[in-house]
Short mmCIF file of C-alpha atoms in Angstrom, two decimals:
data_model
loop_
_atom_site.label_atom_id
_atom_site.label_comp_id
_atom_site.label_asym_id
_atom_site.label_seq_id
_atom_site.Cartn_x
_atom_site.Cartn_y
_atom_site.Cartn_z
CA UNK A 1 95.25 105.22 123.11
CA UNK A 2 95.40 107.44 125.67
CA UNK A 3 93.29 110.83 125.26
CA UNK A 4 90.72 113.53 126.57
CA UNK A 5 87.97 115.86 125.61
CA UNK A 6 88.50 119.79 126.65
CA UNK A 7 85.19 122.12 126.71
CA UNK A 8 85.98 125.22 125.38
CA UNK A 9 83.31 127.77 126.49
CA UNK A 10 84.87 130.67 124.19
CA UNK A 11 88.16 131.53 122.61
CA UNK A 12 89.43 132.11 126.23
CA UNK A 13 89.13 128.61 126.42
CA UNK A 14 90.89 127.56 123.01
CA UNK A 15 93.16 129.94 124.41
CA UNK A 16 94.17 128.09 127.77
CA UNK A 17 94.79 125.45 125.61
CA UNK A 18 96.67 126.82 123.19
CA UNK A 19 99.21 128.18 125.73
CA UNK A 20 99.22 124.85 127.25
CA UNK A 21 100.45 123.10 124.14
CA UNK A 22 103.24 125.37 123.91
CA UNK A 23 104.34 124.64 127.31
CA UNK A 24 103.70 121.02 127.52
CA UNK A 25 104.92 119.93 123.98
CA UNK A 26 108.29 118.51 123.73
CA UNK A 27 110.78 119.56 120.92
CA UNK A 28 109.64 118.11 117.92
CA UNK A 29 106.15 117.49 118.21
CA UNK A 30 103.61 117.09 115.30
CA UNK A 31 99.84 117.72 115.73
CA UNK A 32 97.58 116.61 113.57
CA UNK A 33 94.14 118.77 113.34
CA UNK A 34 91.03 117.87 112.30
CA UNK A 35 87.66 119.65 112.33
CA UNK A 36 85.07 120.90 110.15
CA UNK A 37 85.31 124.55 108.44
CA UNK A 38 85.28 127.28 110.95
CA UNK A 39 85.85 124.80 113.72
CA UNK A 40 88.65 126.56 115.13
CA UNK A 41 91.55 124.98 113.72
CA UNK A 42 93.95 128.37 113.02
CA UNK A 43 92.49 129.89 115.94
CA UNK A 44 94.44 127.07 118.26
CA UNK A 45 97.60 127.12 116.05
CA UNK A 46 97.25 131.41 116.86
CA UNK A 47 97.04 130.82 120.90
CA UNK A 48 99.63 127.72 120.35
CA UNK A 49 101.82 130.49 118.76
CA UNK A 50 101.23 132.86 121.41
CA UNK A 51 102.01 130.69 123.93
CA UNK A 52 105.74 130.35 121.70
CA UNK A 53 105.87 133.76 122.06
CA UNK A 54 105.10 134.73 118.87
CA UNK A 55 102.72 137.38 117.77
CA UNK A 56 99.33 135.40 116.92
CA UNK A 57 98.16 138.41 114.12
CA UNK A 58 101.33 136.70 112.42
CA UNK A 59 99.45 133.37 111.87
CA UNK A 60 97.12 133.21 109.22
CA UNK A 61 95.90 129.81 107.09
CA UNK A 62 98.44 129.11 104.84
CA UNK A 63 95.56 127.63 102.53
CA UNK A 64 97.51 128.90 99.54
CA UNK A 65 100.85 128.60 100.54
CA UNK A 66 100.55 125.19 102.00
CA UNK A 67 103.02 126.33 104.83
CA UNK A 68 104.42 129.20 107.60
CA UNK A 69 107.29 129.25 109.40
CA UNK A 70 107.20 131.26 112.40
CA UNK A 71 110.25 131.63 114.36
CA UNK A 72 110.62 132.86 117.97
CA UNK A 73 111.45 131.21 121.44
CA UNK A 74 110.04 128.30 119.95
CA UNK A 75 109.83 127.88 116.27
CA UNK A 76 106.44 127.01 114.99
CA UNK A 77 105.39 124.96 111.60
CA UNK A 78 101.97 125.83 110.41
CA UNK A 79 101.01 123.24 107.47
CA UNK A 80 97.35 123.68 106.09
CA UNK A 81 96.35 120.21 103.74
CA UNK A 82 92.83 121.48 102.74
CA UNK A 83 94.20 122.20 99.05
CA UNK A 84 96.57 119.45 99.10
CA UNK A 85 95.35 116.97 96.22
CA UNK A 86 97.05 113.67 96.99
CA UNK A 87 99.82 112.40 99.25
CA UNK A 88 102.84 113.11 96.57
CA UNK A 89 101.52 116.82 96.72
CA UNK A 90 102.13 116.66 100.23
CA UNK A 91 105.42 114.86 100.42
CA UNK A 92 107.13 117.14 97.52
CA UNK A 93 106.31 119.95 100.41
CA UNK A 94 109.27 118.01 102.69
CA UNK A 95 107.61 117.69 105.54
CA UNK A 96 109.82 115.35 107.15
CA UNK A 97 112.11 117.83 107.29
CA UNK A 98 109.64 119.94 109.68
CA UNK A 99 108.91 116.70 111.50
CA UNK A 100 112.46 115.92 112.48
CA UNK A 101 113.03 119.83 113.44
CA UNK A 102 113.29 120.98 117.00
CA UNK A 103 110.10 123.17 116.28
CA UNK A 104 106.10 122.48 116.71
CA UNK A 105 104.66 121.12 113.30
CA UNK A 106 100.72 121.94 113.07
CA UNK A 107 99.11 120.45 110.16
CA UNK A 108 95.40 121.74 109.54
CA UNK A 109 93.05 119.46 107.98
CA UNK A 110 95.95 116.09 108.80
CA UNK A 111 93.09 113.60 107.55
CA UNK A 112 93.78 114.48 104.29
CA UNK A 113 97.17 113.78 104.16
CA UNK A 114 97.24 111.13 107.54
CA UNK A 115 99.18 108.42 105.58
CA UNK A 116 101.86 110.97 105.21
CA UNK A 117 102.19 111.90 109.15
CA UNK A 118 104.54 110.50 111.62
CA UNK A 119 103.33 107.29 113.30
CA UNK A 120 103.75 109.02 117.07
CA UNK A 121 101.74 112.53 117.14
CA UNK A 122 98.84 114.21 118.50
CA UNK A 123 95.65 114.22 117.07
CA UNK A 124 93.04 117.11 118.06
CA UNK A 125 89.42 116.59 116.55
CA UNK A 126 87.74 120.09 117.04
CA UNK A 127 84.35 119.98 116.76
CA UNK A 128 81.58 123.45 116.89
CA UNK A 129 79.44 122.98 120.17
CA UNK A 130 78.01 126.43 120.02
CA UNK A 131 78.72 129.97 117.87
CA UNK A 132 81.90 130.36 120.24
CA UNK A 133 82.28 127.25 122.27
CA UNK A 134 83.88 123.92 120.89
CA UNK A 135 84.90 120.23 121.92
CA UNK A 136 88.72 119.70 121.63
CA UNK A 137 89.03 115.79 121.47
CA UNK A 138 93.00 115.19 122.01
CA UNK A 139 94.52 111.54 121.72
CA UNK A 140 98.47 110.61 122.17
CA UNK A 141 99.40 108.73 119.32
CA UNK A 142 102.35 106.72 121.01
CA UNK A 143 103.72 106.11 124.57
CA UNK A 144 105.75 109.49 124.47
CA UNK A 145 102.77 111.49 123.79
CA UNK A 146 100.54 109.51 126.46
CA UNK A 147 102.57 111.24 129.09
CA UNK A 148 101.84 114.76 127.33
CA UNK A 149 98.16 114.18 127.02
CA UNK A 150 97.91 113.05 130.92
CA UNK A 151 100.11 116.40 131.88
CA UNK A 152 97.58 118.39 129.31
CA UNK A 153 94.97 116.93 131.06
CA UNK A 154 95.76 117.81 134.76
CA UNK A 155 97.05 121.35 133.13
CA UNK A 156 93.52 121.80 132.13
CA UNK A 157 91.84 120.13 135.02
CA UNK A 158 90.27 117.77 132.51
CA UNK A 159 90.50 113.73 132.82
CA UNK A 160 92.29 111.49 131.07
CA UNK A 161 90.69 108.89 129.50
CA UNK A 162 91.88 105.43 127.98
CA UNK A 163 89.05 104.45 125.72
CA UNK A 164 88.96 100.93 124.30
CA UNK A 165 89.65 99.89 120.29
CA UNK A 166 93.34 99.51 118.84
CA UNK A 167 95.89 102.06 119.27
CA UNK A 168 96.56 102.61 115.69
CA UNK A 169 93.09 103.95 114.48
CA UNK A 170 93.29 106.66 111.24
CA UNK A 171 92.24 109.92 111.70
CA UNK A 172 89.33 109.53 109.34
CA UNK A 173 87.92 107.43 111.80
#
């Protein structure tokens, strides 16, 4: 599995890669995000918006509504799983249709609902470093996202790194 770790010093930083996800994604994409409570997981899906050219204020969690649909240049599917009960729950949302769109899908808190999520994704594992700064851990979940994570990875001027164990590890590991 191809993937990288990003050091963001501040929100600047969560920023930069924000901005670079919405330039480097291809139509289509789904990203599944993981991290702890106040990791930082809206706060990407506002700079990924951003960088869609949508207004970020516009994205909130959609805890309680389960979803957001943001249109713009780029439309933008923000799914949030931390109330989600089981995997029906989650499939009677139709989230396949969002995964077959031409638009971004972010799902918030994807371990709970990973059996539900395409097979080929990307999977960012936030994790708090510091009161501002956090470790963005971003792995290609198939060949076409490989290519994406070495581009985000040169975008960023981070490396790319090809760690060992099999390429179809769960997010809850």
């Amino acid at each position: 599995m191809t993937s990288f770790t990003y050091h963001a010093s501040d929100e600047s930083g969560t920023a930069a890669l924000g901005h670079a996800l919405a330039e480097l994604l291809p139509d289509g994409t789904v990203v599944a995000l993981c991290g702890t409570l106040g990791a930082g997981k809206t706060r990407l899906v506002q700079a990924v918006a951003e960088g869609c050219g949508l207004d970020p204020r516009d994205v909130v969690s959609p805890t309680f509504v389960l979803i957001h649909e943001h249109h713009g240049r780029r439309d933008l599917y923000h799914f949030d799983a931390y109330r989600i009960r089981d995997d029906d729950e989650f499939e009677a949302l139709g989230p396949e249709e969002y995964f077959e769109s031409n638009g971004l899908t972010l799902v918030e808190w994807a371990d709970r609902v990973a059996d539900c999520l395409p097979a080929e994704r990307l999977d960012v594992r936030i994790e708090v470093t510091g009161q501002r700064s956090r470790r963005f851990e971003i792995a290609a979940r198939g060949e076409r996202y490989a290519a994406v994570v070495r581009r985000l990875a040169e975008h960023l001027g981070a490396r790319a790194a090809t760690p060992t164990g099999p390429e179809n590890r769960s997010l809850g590991e």
